[in-house]
Coordinates of C-alpha atoms in Angstrom, one line a residue:
X1 CA 0.0 0.0 0.0
X2 CA 1.2 3.5 -0.9
X3 CA 0.9 6.2 1.8
X4 CA 1.3 9.7 0.2
X5 CA 1.2 13.0 2.0
X6 CA 0.3 16.2 0.1
X7 CA 0.2 19.8 1.1
X8 CA -2.6 21.9 -0.2
X9 CA -1.2 25.4 -0.5
X10 CA 1.4 25.7 -3.2
X11 CA 1.3 22.0 -4.2
X12 CA -2.1 20.5 -4.9
X13 CA -3.6 23.9 -5.8
X14 CA -0.6 24.7 -8.0
X15 CA -1.2 21.9 -10.4
X16 CA -4.9 21.0 -9.8
X17 CA -5.5 18.7 -12.7
X18 CA -2.4 16.5 -12.0
X19 CA -3.1 16.1 -8.3
X20 CA -6.8 15.5 -8.9
X21 CA -6.0 12.6 -11.2
X22 CA -3.2 11.3 -9.0
X23 CA -5.3 11.3 -5.8
X24 CA -8.2 9.8 -7.6
X25 CA -6.1 6.9 -9.0
X26 CA -4.5 6.2 -5.6
X27 CA -7.7 6.2 -3.6
X28 CA -9.6 4.1 -6.1
X29 CA -6.8 1.5 -6.0
X30 CA -6.8 1.1 -2.2
X31 CA -3.9 3.4 -1.3
X32 CA -3.8 6.2 1.3
X33 CA -3.8 9.9 0.5
X34 CA -3.1 12.2 3.4
X35 CA -4.0 15.8 2.8
X36 CA -2.1 18.1 5.2
X37 CA -3.1 21.7 5.6
X38 CA -2.8 24.7 7.8
X39 CA -6.4 25.7 7.3
X40 CA -9.0 24.8 9.9
X41 CA -10.9 21.6 9.2
X42 CA -14.5 22.7 8.4
X43 CA -17.2 21.4 6.1
X44 CA -16.7 24.4 3.9
X45 CA -13.0 23.6 3.6
X46 CA -13.8 20.0 2.7
X47 CA -16.2 21.3 0.1
X48 CA -13.5 23.4 -1.4
X49 CA -11.2 20.4 -1.7
X50 CA -13.9 18.3 -3.3
X51 CA -15.6 20.8 -5.6
X52 CA -12.9 23.3 -6.4
X53 CA -9.7 21.3 -6.3
X54 CA -11.4 18.0 -7.1
X55 CA -9.1 16.1 -4.7
X56 CA -9.6 12.6 -3.3
X57 CA -8.2 11.6 0.1
X58 CA -8.4 9.0 2.8
X59 CA -7.1 11.2 5.7
X60 CA -7.4 15.0 6.2
X61 CA -5.1 16.6 8.8
X62 CA -5.4 20.3 9.8
X63 CA -2.5 21.7 11.9
X64 CA -4.8 24.4 13.2
X65 CA -7.6 22.1 14.3
X66 CA -5.1 19.7 15.9
X67 CA -3.5 22.4 18.0
X68 CA -6.7 24.0 18.9
X69 CA -8.0 20.6 20.3
X70 CA -4.6 20.2 22.1
X71 CA -5.0 23.5 23.8
X72 CA -2.1 25.2 22.0
X73 CA -2.4 29.0 21.7
X74 CA -3.3 29.7 18.1
X75 CA -3.9 33.3 17.2
X76 CA -5.2 35.0 14.1
X77 CA -3.1 37.5 12.1
X78 CA -4.8 39.0 9.1
X79 CA -7.3 36.2 9.0
X80 CA -4.6 33.5 9.0
X81 CA -3.8 31.1 11.9
X82 CA -0.5 31.7 13.7
X83 CA 1.4 29.9 16.4
X84 CA 5.1 29.5 17.3
X85 CA 6.7 28.7 14.0
X86 CA 9.0 25.8 15.0
X87 CA 6.1 24.0 16.6
X88 CA 4.0 24.6 13.5
X89 CA 6.7 23.3 11.2
X90 CA 7.4 20.3 13.4
X91 CA 3.7 19.2 13.4
X92 CA 3.7 18.0 9.8
X93 CA 6.8 15.9 10.4
X94 CA 5.4 14.3 13.5
X95 CA 2.1 13.4 11.7
X96 CA 3.9 11.8 8.8
X97 CA 6.2 9.8 11.1
X98 CA 3.2 8.6 13.2
X99 CA 1.2 7.5 10.2
X100 CA 4.2 6.0 8.3
X101 CA 3.9 8.3 5.3
X102 CA 6.2 7.0 2.6
X103 CA 6.5 10.4 0.9
X104 CA 5.2 13.8 1.8
X105 CA 5.1 16.6 -0.9
X106 CA 5.3 20.2 0.3
X107 CA 6.1 23.6 -1.2
X108 CA 8.7 24.7 1.4
X109 CA 12.2 23.4 2.0
X110 CA 11.8 24.7 5.6
X111 CA 9.4 21.9 6.6
X112 CA 11.9 19.3 5.3
X113 CA 14.4 20.2 8.0
X114 CA 12.0 18.7 10.6
X115 CA 11.2 15.4 8.7
X116 CA 12.6 12.0 9.6
X117 CA 10.4 10.2 7.0
X118 CA 10.8 10.8 3.2
X119 CA 10.0 14.4 2.2
X120 CA 9.9 16.0 -1.2
X121 CA 10.0 19.7 -2.2
X122 CA 7.5 20.3 -5.0
X123 CA 8.5 22.7 -7.7
X124 CA 5.7 23.9 -10.0
X125 CA 6.5 24.1 -13.7
X126 CA 4.8 27.4 -13.9
X127 CA 7.6 30.0 -14.0
X128 CA 7.0 33.8 -14.2
X129 CA 8.0 35.7 -17.3
X130 CA 9.9 38.2 -15.3
X131 CA 11.4 38.0 -11.8
X132 CA 9.8 40.1 -9.1
X133 CA 12.0 42.8 -7.6
X134 CA 12.3 42.3 -3.8
X135 CA 14.0 44.7 -1.4
X136 CA 15.3 43.1 1.8
X137 CA 15.7 44.9 5.1
X138 CA 17.8 43.0 7.6
X139 CA 18.3 43.5 11.3
X140 CA 17.5 42.2 14.7
X141 CA 13.9 43.6 14.7
X142 CA 14.0 43.3 18.5
X143 CA 11.4 44.8 18.2
X144 CA 10.3 46.0 14.7
X145 CA 9.8 49.8 14.9
X146 CA 8.2 52.6 13.1
X147 CA 11.6 53.3 11.7
X148 CA 11.7 50.0 9.9
X149 CA 8.2 50.6 8.5
X150 CA 9.1 54.1 7.4
X151 CA 12.2 52.7 5.6
X152 CA 10.1 50.1 3.8
X153 CA 7.5 52.6 2.8
X154 CA 10.1 55.1 1.6
X155 CA 11.6 52.4 -0.7
X156 CA 8.2 51.5 -2.1
X157 CA 7.4 55.1 -2.8
X158 CA 10.8 56.0 -4.4
X159 CA 11.6 52.8 -6.3
X160 CA 8.3 52.0 -8.2
X161 CA 9.3 48.6 -9.6
X162 CA 10.0 47.1 -6.2
X163 CA 7.3 44.4 -5.8
X164 CA 7.6 43.9 -2.0
X165 CA 9.8 44.7 1.0
X166 CA 10.9 41.6 3.0
X167 CA 12.0 42.1 6.6
X168 CA 14.6 39.5 7.4
X169 CA 15.5 39.1 11.1
X170 CA 19.0 37.8 11.9
X171 CA 19.2 34.3 13.4
X172 CA 22.3 35.1 15.4
X173 CA 23.3 38.7 15.8
X174 CA 27.1 39.4 15.5
X175 CA 27.0 41.1 18.9
X176 CA 24.3 39.1 20.7
X177 CA 21.7 41.8 20.5
X178 CA 18.8 39.3 20.6
X179 CA 19.7 36.4 22.8
X180 CA 16.0 36.2 23.8
X181 CA 12.6 36.6 22.2
X182 CA 13.2 34.8 18.9
X183 CA 9.6 33.6 18.6
X184 CA 8.3 37.0 19.7
X185 CA 10.6 38.8 17.1
X186 CA 9.0 36.7 14.4
X187 CA 5.4 37.2 15.6
X188 CA 5.9 41.0 15.9
X189 CA 6.9 41.2 12.2
X190 CA 3.9 39.0 11.3
X191 CA 1.7 41.4 13.2
X192 CA 2.6 44.3 10.9
X193 CA 2.6 42.4 7.6
X194 CA 0.8 43.9 4.7
X195 CA 0.5 43.2 1.0
X196 CA 3.7 45.0 0.4
X197 CA 5.7 44.4 3.6
X198 CA 6.4 40.8 4.4
X199 CA 8.3 38.6 6.9
X200 CA 11.3 36.8 5.4
X201 CA 12.7 34.1 7.7
X202 CA 15.7 33.0 5.6
X203 CA 18.5 33.5 8.1
X204 CA 16.4 32.1 11.0
X205 CA 15.1 29.1 8.9
X206 CA 18.6 28.2 7.8
X207 CA 20.4 29.2 11.1
X208 CA 22.8 31.6 9.4
X209 CA 25.2 33.8 11.2
X210 CA 24.3 37.3 10.0
X211 CA 27.1 37.8 7.5
X212 CA 25.5 39.6 4.6
X213 CA 27.8 38.1 1.9
X214 CA 27.3 34.5 3.1
X215 CA 23.5 35.0 3.4
X216 CA 23.1 36.5 -0.1
X217 CA 25.5 34.1 -1.8
X218 CA 23.3 31.2 -0.5
X219 CA 20.0 33.0 -1.2
X220 CA 20.9 33.9 -4.8
X221 CA 21.7 30.3 -5.6
X222 CA 18.7 28.9 -3.7
X223 CA 16.3 27.1 -6.2
X224 CA 13.4 28.3 -4.1
X225 CA 14.2 31.9 -5.0
X226 CA 16.8 32.4 -7.8
X227 CA 14.4 32.1 -10.8
X228 CA 11.6 34.0 -9.1
X229 CA 13.1 37.1 -7.6
X230 CA 15.6 39.9 -8.2
X231 CA 16.9 40.9 -4.8
X232 CA 18.0 44.3 -3.5
X233 CA 19.3 45.1 0.0
X234 CA 18.2 48.2 1.9
X235 CA 20.7 49.9 4.3
X236 CA 21.0 53.3 5.9
X237 CA 23.6 55.9 4.8
X238 CA 25.3 55.4 8.3
X239 CA 26.4 51.9 7.1
X240 CA 27.6 53.1 3.7
X241 CA 30.6 55.3 4.8
X242 CA 32.1 52.2 6.5
X243 CA 31.0 49.7 3.8
X244 CA 34.3 49.6 1.8
X245 CA 36.6 48.9 4.8
X246 CA 34.4 47.2 7.4
X247 CA 32.0 44.9 5.6
X248 CA 33.2 41.4 4.9
X249 CA 34.0 40.8 1.2
X250 CA 32.7 44.3 0.4
X251 CA 34.0 44.3 -3.2
X252 CA 32.4 41.0 -4.0
X253 CA 29.2 41.9 -2.2
X254 CA 28.8 45.2 -4.1
X255 CA 28.8 43.1 -7.3
X256 CA 26.6 40.4 -5.9
X257 CA 23.6 42.4 -4.7
X258 CA 22.0 45.7 -5.6
X259 CA 21.8 48.1 -2.6
X260 CA 19.1 50.8 -2.0
X261 CA 20.5 53.4 0.4
X262 CA 18.3 55.4 2.8
X263 CA 19.6 58.8 4.1
X264 CA 20.2 58.9 7.9
X265 CA 20.7 62.1 9.9
X266 CA 24.4 63.1 10.2
X267 CA 25.6 60.8 7.3
X268 CA 25.8 62.9 4.2
X269 CA 26.7 61.0 1.0
X270 CA 27.1 64.0 -1.3
X271 CA 30.9 63.4 -1.6
X272 CA 30.8 59.6 -1.2
X273 CA 32.7 57.9 -4.0
X274 CA 32.9 54.3 -2.7
X275 CA 31.7 50.9 -3.9
X276 CA 28.0 51.7 -3.6
X277 CA 28.1 55.2 -5.2
X278 CA 27.2 54.2 -8.7
X279 CA 24.9 52.0 -10.8
X280 CA 23.2 49.5 -10.1
X281 CA 23.1 50.8 -6.5
X282 CA 20.5 53.4 -5.7
X283 CA 20.9 56.3 -3.2
X284 CA 17.6 57.9 -2.3
X285 CA 18.6 61.5 -1.9
X286 CA 15.5 63.3 -0.6
X287 CA 13.9 60.7 1.6
X288 CA 13.3 61.4 5.3
X289 CA 12.6 58.6 7.8
X290 CA 12.4 58.9 11.6
X291 CA 15.5 58.1 13.6
X292 CA 14.0 55.3 15.7
X293 CA 16.1 52.3 16.8
X294 CA 15.0 49.1 18.5
X295 CA 17.5 49.9 21.3
X296 CA 15.7 53.2 21.9
X297 CA 12.4 51.3 22.2
X298 CA 13.9 48.8 24.7
X299 CA 15.4 51.6 26.7
X300 CA 12.1 53.4 26.9
X301 CA 10.4 50.2 28.1
X302 CA 13.0 49.6 30.8
X303 CA 12.6 53.2 32.0
X304 CA 8.8 52.9 32.0
X305 CA 8.4 55.5 29.2
X306 CA 5.7 55.4 26.6
X307 CA 6.7 53.8 23.2
X308 CA 3.6 55.1 21.4
X309 CA 4.7 56.4 18.0
X310 CA 8.0 54.5 18.2
X311 CA 6.4 51.2 17.2
X312 CA 3.2 50.4 15.3
X313 CA 0.1 50.1 17.5
X314 CA -0.1 46.3 17.2
X315 CA 3.5 46.0 18.4
X316 CA 2.9 48.3 21.3
X317 CA -0.1 46.2 22.4
X318 CA 1.8 43.0 22.0
X319 CA 4.9 44.2 24.0
X320 CA 2.6 45.4 26.8
X321 CA 0.6 42.2 26.8
X322 CA 3.7 40.0 26.9
X323 CA 5.7 42.3 29.2
X324 CA 8.7 42.1 26.8
X325 CA 12.0 44.0 27.2
X326 CA 11.6 44.7 30.9
X327 CA 15.1 43.5 31.5
X328 CA 18.4 44.2 29.7
X329 CA 18.9 41.6 27.0
X330 CA 21.5 42.9 24.7
X331 CA 24.7 42.4 26.8
X332 CA 27.4 40.3 25.2
X333 CA 28.0 37.2 27.3
X334 CA 31.7 37.3 26.4
X335 CA 32.5 40.8 27.5
X336 CA 29.7 42.0 29.7
X337 CA 29.3 45.1 27.7
X338 CA 27.1 46.3 24.9
X339 CA 28.6 46.6 21.4
X340 CA 28.0 48.5 18.2
X341 CA 27.7 46.7 14.9
X342 CA 28.6 47.8 11.4
X343 CA 27.5 45.0 9.1
X344 CA 23.8 45.3 10.0
X345 CA 23.4 48.9 11.1
X346 CA 19.7 49.1 11.5
X347 CA 18.7 47.1 14.6

């Protein structure tokens, strides 16, 4: 007997005719088809699978319904279920192991890191005619601030062919600025996602170490992204003046990725002639963004000062609700002192 697991979103709905015929053939011949989904298991959802996707199955497993029944905290963000991401990712692997699934097909390589049973990353044959231009903002996002949002909006306003801004939190900050709150850092970005500003967990998912050159070298050769997106990196002008001499592999990096540079108070680039001063890099000359850092937000919280206006309203509510950042959490365990970074200037 064949036991096949299939994800809905990005797999069976990406090639409906193929998976409709495949699941029909398997079920009619006595094999098991396990549909795994993040959507809540309702009759309306079953009707969607039967009538719209025309799928056949013997088992239907909902991550959301499973955890709701188990008492796990599952919240809703923009109408989508949300829980701690490692737990969410691990659930599919545990289900497939328990049921002896011989092959599970999914659309994300991230899930595969949790599997002990056979796992396959499904690639659709449908490729876009042109790659979408994505601008990445990296940092600790501990927490995400109004400064980050303003940077993203400034890029979208000034560079009209940018499709989306992706906020990429560091997995391990070079100077230990986020030893705590990893799940909370992710959720806070999720809370402010919009159509144009998205969470991008590449460094966290792959446990990378925050070196920009290493991250983008891997990302640009990653089959999940390289044929779909044209990447740019957004940094502040405060990083640019030190770029040539302080960033690792600066010369190679300047040729590898296109930079979009946001002006920061006190860092005038009028006379700058370095590696990022010419095409294809873009310096936004007249853009103004508020000078708000995550460290300033954390300091205000420890001093019992208001953070209204420093972070989006949803973030303020979440920080107060979870009582985050009440204690100092950016001290380096090696030196006992705080540090300044240069390779990821916007924290």
